[in-house]
Structure formats: C-alpha cells, structure tokens
PDB file of N, CA and C in Angstrom:
ATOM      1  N   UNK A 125      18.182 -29.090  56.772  1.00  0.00           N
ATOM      2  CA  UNK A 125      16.978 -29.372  57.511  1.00  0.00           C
ATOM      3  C   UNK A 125      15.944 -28.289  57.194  1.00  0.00           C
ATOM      4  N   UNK A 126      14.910 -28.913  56.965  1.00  0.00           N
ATOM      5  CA  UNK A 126      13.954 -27.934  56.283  1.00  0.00           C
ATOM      6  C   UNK A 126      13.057 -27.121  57.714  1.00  0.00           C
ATOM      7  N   UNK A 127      12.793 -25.746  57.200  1.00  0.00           N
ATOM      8  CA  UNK A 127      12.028 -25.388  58.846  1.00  0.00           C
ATOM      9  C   UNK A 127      10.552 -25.793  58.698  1.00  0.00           C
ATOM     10  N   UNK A 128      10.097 -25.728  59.519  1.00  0.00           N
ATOM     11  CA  UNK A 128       8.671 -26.064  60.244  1.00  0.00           C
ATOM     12  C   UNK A 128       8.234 -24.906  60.642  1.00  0.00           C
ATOM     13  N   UNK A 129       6.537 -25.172  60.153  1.00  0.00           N
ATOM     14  CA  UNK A 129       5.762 -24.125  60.267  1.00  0.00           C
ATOM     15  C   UNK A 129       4.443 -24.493  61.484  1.00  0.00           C
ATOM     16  N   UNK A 130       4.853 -23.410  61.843  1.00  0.00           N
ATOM     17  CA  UNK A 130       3.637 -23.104  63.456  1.00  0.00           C
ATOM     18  C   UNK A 130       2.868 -23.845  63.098  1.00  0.00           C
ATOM     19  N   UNK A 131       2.273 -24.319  62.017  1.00  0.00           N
ATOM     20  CA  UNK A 131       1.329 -25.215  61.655  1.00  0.00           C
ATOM     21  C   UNK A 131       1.288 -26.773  61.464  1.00  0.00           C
ATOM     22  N   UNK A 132       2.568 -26.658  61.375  1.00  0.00           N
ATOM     23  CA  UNK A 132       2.880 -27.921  61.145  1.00  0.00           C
ATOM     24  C   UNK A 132       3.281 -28.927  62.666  1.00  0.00           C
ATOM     25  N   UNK A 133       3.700 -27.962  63.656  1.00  0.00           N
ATOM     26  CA  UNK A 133       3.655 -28.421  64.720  1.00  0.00           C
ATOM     27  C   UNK A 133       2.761 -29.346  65.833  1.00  0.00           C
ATOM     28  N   UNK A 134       2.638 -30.422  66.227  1.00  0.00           N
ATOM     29  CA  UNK A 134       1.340 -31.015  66.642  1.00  0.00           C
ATOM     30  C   UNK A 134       1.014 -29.882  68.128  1.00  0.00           C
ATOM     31  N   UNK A 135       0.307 -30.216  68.612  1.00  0.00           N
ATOM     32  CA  UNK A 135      -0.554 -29.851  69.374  1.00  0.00           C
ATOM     33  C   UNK A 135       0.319 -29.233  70.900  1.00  0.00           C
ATOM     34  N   UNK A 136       1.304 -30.394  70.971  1.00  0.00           N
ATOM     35  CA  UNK A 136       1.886 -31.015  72.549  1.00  0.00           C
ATOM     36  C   UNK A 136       2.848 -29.708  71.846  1.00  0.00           C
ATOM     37  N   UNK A 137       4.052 -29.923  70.757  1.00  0.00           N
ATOM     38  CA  UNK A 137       4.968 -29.120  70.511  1.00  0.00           C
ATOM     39  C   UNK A 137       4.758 -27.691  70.804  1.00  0.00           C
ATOM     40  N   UNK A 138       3.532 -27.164  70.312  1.00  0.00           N
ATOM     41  CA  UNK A 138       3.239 -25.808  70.385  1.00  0.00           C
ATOM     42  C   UNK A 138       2.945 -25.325  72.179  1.00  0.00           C
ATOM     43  N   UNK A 139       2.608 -26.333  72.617  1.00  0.00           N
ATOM     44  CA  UNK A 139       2.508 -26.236  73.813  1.00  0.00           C
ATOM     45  C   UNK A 139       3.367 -25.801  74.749  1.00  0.00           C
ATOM     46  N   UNK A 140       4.611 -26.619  74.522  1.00  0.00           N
ATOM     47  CA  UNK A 140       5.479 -26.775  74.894  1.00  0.00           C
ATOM     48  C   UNK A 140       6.628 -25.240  74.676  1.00  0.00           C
ATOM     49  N   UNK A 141       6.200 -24.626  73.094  1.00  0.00           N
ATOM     50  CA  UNK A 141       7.281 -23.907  72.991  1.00  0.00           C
ATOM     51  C   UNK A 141       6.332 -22.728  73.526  1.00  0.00           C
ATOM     52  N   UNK A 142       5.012 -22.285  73.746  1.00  0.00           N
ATOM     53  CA  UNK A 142       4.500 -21.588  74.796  1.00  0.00           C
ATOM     54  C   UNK A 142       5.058 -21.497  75.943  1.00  0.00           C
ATOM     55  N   UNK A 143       4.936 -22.581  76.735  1.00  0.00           N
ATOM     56  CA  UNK A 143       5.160 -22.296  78.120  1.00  0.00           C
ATOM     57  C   UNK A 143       6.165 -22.382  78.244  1.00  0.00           C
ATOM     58  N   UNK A 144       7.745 -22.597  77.258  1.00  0.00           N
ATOM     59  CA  UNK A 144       9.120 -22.600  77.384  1.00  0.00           C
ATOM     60  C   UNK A 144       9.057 -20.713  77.547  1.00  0.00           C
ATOM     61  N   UNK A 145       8.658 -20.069  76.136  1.00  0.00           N
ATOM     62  CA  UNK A 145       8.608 -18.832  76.350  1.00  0.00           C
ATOM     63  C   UNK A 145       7.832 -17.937  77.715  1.00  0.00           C
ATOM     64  N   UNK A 146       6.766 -18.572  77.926  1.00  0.00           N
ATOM     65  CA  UNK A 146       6.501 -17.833  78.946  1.00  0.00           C
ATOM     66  C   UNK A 146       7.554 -17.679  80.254  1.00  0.00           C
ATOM     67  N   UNK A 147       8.429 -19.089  80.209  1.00  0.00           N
ATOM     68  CA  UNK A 147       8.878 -19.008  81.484  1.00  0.00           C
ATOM     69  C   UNK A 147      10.290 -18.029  81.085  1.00  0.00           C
ATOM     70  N   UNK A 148      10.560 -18.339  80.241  1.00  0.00           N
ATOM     71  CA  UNK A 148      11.591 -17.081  79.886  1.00  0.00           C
ATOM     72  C   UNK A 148      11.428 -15.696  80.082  1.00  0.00           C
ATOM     73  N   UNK A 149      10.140 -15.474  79.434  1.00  0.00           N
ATOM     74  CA  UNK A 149       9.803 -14.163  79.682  1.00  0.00           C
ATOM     75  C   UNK A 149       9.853 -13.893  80.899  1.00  0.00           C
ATOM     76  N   UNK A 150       9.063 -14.606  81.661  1.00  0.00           N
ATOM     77  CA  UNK A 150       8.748 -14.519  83.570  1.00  0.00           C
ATOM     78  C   UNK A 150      10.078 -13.940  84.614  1.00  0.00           C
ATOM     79  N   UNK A 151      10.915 -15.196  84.012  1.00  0.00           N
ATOM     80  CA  UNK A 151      12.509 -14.977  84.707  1.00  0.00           C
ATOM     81  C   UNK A 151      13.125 -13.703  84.287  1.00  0.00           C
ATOM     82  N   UNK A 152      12.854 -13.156  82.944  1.00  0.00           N
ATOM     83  CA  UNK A 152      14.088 -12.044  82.931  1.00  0.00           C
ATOM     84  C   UNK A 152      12.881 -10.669  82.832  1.00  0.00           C
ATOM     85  N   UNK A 153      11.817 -10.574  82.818  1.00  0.00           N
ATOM     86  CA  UNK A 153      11.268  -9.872  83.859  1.00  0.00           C
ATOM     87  C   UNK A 153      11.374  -9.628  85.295  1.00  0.00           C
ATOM     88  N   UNK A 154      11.124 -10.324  85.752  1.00  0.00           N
ATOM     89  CA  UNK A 154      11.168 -10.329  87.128  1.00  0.00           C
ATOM     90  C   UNK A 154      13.079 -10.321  87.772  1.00  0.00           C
ATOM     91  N   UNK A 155      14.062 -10.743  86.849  1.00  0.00           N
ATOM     92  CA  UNK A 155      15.338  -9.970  86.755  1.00  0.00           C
ATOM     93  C   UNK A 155      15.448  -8.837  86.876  1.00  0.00           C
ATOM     94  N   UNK A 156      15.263  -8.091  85.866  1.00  0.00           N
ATOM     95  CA  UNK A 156      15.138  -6.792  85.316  1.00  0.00           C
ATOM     96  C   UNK A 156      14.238  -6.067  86.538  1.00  0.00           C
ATOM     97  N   UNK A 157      13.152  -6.198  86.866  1.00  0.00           N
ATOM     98  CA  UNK A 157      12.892  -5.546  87.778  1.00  0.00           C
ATOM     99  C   UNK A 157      13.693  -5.810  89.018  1.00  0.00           C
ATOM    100  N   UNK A 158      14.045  -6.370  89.458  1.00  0.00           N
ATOM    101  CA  UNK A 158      14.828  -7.241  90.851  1.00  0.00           C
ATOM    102  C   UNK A 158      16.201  -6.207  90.686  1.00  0.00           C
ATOM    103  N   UNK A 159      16.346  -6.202  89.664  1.00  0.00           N
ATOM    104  CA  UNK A 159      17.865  -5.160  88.919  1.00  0.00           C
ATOM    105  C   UNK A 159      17.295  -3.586  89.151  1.00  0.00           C
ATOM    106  N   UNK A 160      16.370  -3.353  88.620  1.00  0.00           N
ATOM    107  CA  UNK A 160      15.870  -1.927  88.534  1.00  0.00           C
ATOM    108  C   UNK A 160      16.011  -1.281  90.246  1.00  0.00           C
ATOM    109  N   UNK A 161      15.328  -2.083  91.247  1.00  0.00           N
ATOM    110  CA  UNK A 161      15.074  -1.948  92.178  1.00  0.00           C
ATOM    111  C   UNK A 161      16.313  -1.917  93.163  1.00  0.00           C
ATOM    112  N   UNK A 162      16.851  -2.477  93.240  1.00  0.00           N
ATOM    113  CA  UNK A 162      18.558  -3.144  93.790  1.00  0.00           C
ATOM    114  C   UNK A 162      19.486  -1.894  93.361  1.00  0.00           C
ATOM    115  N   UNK A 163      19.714  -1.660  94.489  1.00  0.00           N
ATOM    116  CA  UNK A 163      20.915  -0.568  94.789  1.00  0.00           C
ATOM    117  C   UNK A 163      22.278  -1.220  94.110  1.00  0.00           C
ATOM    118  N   UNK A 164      22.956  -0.073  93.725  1.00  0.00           N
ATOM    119  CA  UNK A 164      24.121  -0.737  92.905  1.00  0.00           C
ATOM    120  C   UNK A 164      24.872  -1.342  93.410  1.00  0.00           C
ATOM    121  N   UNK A 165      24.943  -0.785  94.704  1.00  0.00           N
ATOM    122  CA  UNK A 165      26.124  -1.558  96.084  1.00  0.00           C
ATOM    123  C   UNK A 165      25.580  -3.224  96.290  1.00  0.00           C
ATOM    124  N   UNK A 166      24.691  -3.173  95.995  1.00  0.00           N
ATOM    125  CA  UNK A 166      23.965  -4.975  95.908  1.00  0.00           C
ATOM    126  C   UNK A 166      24.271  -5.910  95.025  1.00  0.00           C
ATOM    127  N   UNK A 167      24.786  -5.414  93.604  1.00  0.00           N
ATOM    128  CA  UNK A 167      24.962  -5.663  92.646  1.00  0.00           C
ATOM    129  C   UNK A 167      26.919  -6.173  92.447  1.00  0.00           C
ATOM    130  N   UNK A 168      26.890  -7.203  91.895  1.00  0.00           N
ATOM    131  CA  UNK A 168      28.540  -7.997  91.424  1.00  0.00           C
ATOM    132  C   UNK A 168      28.602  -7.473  89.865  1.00  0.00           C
ATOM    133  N   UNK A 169      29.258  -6.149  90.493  1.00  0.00           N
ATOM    134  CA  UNK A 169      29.391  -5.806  88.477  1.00  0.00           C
ATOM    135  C   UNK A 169      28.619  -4.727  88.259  1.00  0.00           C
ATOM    136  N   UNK A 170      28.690  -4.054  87.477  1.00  0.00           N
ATOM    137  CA  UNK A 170      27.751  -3.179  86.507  1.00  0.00           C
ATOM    138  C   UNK A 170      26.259  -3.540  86.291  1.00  0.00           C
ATOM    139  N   UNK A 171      25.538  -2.101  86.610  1.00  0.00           N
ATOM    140  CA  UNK A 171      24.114  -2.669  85.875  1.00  0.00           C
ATOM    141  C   UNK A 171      23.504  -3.145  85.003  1.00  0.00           C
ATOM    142  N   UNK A 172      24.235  -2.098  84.075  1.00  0.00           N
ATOM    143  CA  UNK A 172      24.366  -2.261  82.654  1.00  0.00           C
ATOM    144  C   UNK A 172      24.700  -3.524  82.255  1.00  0.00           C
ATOM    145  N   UNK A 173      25.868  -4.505  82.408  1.00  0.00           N
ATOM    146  CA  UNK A 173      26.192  -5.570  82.333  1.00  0.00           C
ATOM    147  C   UNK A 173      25.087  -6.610  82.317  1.00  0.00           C
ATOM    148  N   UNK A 174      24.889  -6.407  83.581  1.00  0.00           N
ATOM    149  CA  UNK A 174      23.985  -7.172  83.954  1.00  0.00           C
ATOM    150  C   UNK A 174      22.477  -7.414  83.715  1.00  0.00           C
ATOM    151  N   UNK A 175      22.017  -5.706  82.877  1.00  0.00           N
ATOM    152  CA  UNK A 175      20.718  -5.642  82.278  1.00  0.00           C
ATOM    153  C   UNK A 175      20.882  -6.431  80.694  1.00  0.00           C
ATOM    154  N   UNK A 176      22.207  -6.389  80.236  1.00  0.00           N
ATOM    155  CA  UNK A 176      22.410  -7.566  79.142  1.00  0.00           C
ATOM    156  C   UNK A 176      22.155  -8.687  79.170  1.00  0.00           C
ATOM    157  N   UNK A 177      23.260  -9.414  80.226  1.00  0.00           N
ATOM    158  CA  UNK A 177      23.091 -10.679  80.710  1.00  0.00           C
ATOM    159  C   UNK A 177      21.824 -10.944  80.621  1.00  0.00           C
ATOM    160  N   UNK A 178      20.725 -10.519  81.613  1.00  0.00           N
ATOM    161  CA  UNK A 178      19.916 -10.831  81.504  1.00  0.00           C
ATOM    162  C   UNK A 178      19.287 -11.164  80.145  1.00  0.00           C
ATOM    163  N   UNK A 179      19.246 -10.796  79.184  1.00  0.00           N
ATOM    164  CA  UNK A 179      18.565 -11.368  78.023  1.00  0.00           C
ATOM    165  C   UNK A 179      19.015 -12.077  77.405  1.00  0.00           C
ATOM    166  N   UNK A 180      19.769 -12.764  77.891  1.00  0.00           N
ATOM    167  CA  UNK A 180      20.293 -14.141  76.889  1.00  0.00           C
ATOM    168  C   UNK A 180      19.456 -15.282  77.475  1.00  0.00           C
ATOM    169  N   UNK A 181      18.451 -15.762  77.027  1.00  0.00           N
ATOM    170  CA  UNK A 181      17.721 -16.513  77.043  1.00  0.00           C
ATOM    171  C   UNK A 181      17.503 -17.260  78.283  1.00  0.00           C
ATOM    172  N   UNK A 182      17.427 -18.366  79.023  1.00  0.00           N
ATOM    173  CA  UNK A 182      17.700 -18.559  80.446  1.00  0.00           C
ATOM    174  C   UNK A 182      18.288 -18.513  81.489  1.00  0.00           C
ATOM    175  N   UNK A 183      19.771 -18.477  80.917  1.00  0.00           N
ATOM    176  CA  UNK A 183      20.859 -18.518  81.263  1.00  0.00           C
ATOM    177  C   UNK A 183      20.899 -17.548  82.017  1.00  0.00           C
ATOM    178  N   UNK A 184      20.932 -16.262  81.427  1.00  0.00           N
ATOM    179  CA  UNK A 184      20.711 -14.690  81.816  1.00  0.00           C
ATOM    180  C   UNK A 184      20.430 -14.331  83.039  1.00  0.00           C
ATOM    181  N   UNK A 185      19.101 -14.840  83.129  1.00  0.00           N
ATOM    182  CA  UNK A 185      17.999 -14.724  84.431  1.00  0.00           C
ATOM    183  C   UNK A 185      18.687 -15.352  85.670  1.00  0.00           C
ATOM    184  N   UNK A 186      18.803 -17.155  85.138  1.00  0.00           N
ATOM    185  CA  UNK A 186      19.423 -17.819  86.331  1.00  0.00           C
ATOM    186  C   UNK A 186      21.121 -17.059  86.783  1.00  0.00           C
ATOM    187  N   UNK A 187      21.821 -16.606  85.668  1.00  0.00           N
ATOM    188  CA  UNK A 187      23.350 -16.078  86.050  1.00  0.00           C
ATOM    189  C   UNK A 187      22.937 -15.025  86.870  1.00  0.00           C
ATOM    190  N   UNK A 188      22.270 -14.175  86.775  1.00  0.00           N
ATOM    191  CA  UNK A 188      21.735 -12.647  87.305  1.00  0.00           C
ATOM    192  C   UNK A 188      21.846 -13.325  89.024  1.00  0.00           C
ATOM    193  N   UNK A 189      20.505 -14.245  89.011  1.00  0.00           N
ATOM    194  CA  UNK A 189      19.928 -14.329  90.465  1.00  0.00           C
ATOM    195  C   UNK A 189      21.173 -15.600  90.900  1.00  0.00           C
ATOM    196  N   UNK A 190      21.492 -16.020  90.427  1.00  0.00           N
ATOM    197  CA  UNK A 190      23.171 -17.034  91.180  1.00  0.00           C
ATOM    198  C   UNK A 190      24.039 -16.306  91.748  1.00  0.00           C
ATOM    199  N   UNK A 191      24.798 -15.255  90.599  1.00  0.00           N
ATOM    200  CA  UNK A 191      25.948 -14.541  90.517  1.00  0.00           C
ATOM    201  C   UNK A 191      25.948 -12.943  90.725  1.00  0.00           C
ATOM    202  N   UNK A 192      24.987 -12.515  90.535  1.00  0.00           N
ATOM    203  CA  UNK A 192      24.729 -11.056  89.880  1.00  0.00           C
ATOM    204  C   UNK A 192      24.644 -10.022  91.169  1.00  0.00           C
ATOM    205  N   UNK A 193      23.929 -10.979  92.606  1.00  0.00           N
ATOM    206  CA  UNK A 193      23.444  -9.922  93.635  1.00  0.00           C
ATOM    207  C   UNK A 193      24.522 -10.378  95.026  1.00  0.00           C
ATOM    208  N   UNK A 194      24.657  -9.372  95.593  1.00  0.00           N
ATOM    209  CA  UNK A 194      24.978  -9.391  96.708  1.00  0.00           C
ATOM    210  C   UNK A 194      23.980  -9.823  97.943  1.00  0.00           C
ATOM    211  N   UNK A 195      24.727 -10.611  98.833  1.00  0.00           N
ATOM    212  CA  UNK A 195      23.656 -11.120  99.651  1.00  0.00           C
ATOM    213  C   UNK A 195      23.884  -9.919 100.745  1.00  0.00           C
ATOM    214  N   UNK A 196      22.966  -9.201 101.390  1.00  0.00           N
ATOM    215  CA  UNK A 196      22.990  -8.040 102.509  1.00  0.00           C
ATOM    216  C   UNK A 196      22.698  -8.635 103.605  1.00  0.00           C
ATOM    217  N   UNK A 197      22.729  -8.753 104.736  1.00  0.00           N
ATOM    218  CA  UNK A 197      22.772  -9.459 106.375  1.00  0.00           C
ATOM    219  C   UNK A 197      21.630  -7.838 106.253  1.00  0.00           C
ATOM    220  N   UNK A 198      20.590  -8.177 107.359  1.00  0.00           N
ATOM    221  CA  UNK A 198      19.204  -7.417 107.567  1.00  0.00           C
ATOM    222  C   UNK A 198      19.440  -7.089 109.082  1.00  0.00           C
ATOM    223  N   UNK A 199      19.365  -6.573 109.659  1.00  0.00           N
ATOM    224  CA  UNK A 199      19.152  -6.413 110.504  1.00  0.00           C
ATOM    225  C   UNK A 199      18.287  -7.359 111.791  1.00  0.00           C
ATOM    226  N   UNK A 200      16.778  -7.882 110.584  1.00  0.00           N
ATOM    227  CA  UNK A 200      16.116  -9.125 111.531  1.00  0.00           C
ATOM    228  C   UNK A 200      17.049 -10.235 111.117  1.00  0.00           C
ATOM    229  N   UNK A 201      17.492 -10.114 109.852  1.00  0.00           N
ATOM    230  CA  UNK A 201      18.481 -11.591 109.998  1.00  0.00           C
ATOM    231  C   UNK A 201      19.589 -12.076 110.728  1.00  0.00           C
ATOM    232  N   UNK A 202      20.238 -10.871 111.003  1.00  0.00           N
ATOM    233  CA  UNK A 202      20.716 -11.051 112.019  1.00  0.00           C
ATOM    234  C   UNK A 202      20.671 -11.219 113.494  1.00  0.00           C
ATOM    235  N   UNK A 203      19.551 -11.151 113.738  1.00  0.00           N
ATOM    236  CA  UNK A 203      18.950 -11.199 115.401  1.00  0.00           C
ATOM    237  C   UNK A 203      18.616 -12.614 115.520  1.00  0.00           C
TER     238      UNK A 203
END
C-alpha cells in the first residue's frame, strides 16, 4: 500500500486527523498534569508507570483516568 501525502488528502481527511490529534494531545496532557499533581497515595501503581501509560495514544489517557487513580472520600463528600 502506497503512503499518502498531506497533500493528497481531501479536505474532510485532514480535518479529521487534526482534531483526532488534538484530542489526543488534550487527554494525555491533562493526564500528565492530573498525575503531576496527585499524591502518590492516590495513585494504583507507580508514577512512573503510569507517566508511560499515558502516552500510548488514547488508550493511555482513558487507562490512567479508569484505572490509574484512587478514588479519596472528602470530607464534604462525605457529609
């Protein structure tokens, strides 16, 4: 299969692989910080681990925020 060039792409395609990337980017940003911030005791696993995970393409982001955090009971949540 022969590759395709950015140019060759119509209009909608390029579109499309924009805002696929943006949303990628978005999610494992906003991971990564969510990680940075988050006490380790919050965390299922290693940071480190988990600052990997995160960059595997969507997956990453969504495994992080599914699997990755501990849920903490708040004090107002509990009242």
């Amino acid at each position: 299969m022969a590759q395709k060039k950015w140019s060759d792409l119509t209009s909608g395609q390029q579109r499309a692989i924009l805002v696929a990337g943006c949303v990628q980017l978005s999610l494992a940003a906003t991971a990564w910080a969510d990680l940075a911030r988050r006490p380790a005791s919050e965390i299922v696993g290693s940071k480190g681990k988990w600052a990997a995970i995160i960059a595997i393409n969507f997956v990453g982001p969504l495994a992080y925020f599914a699997r990755g955090r501990r849920v903490v009971a708040t004090e107002a949540s509990a009242a």
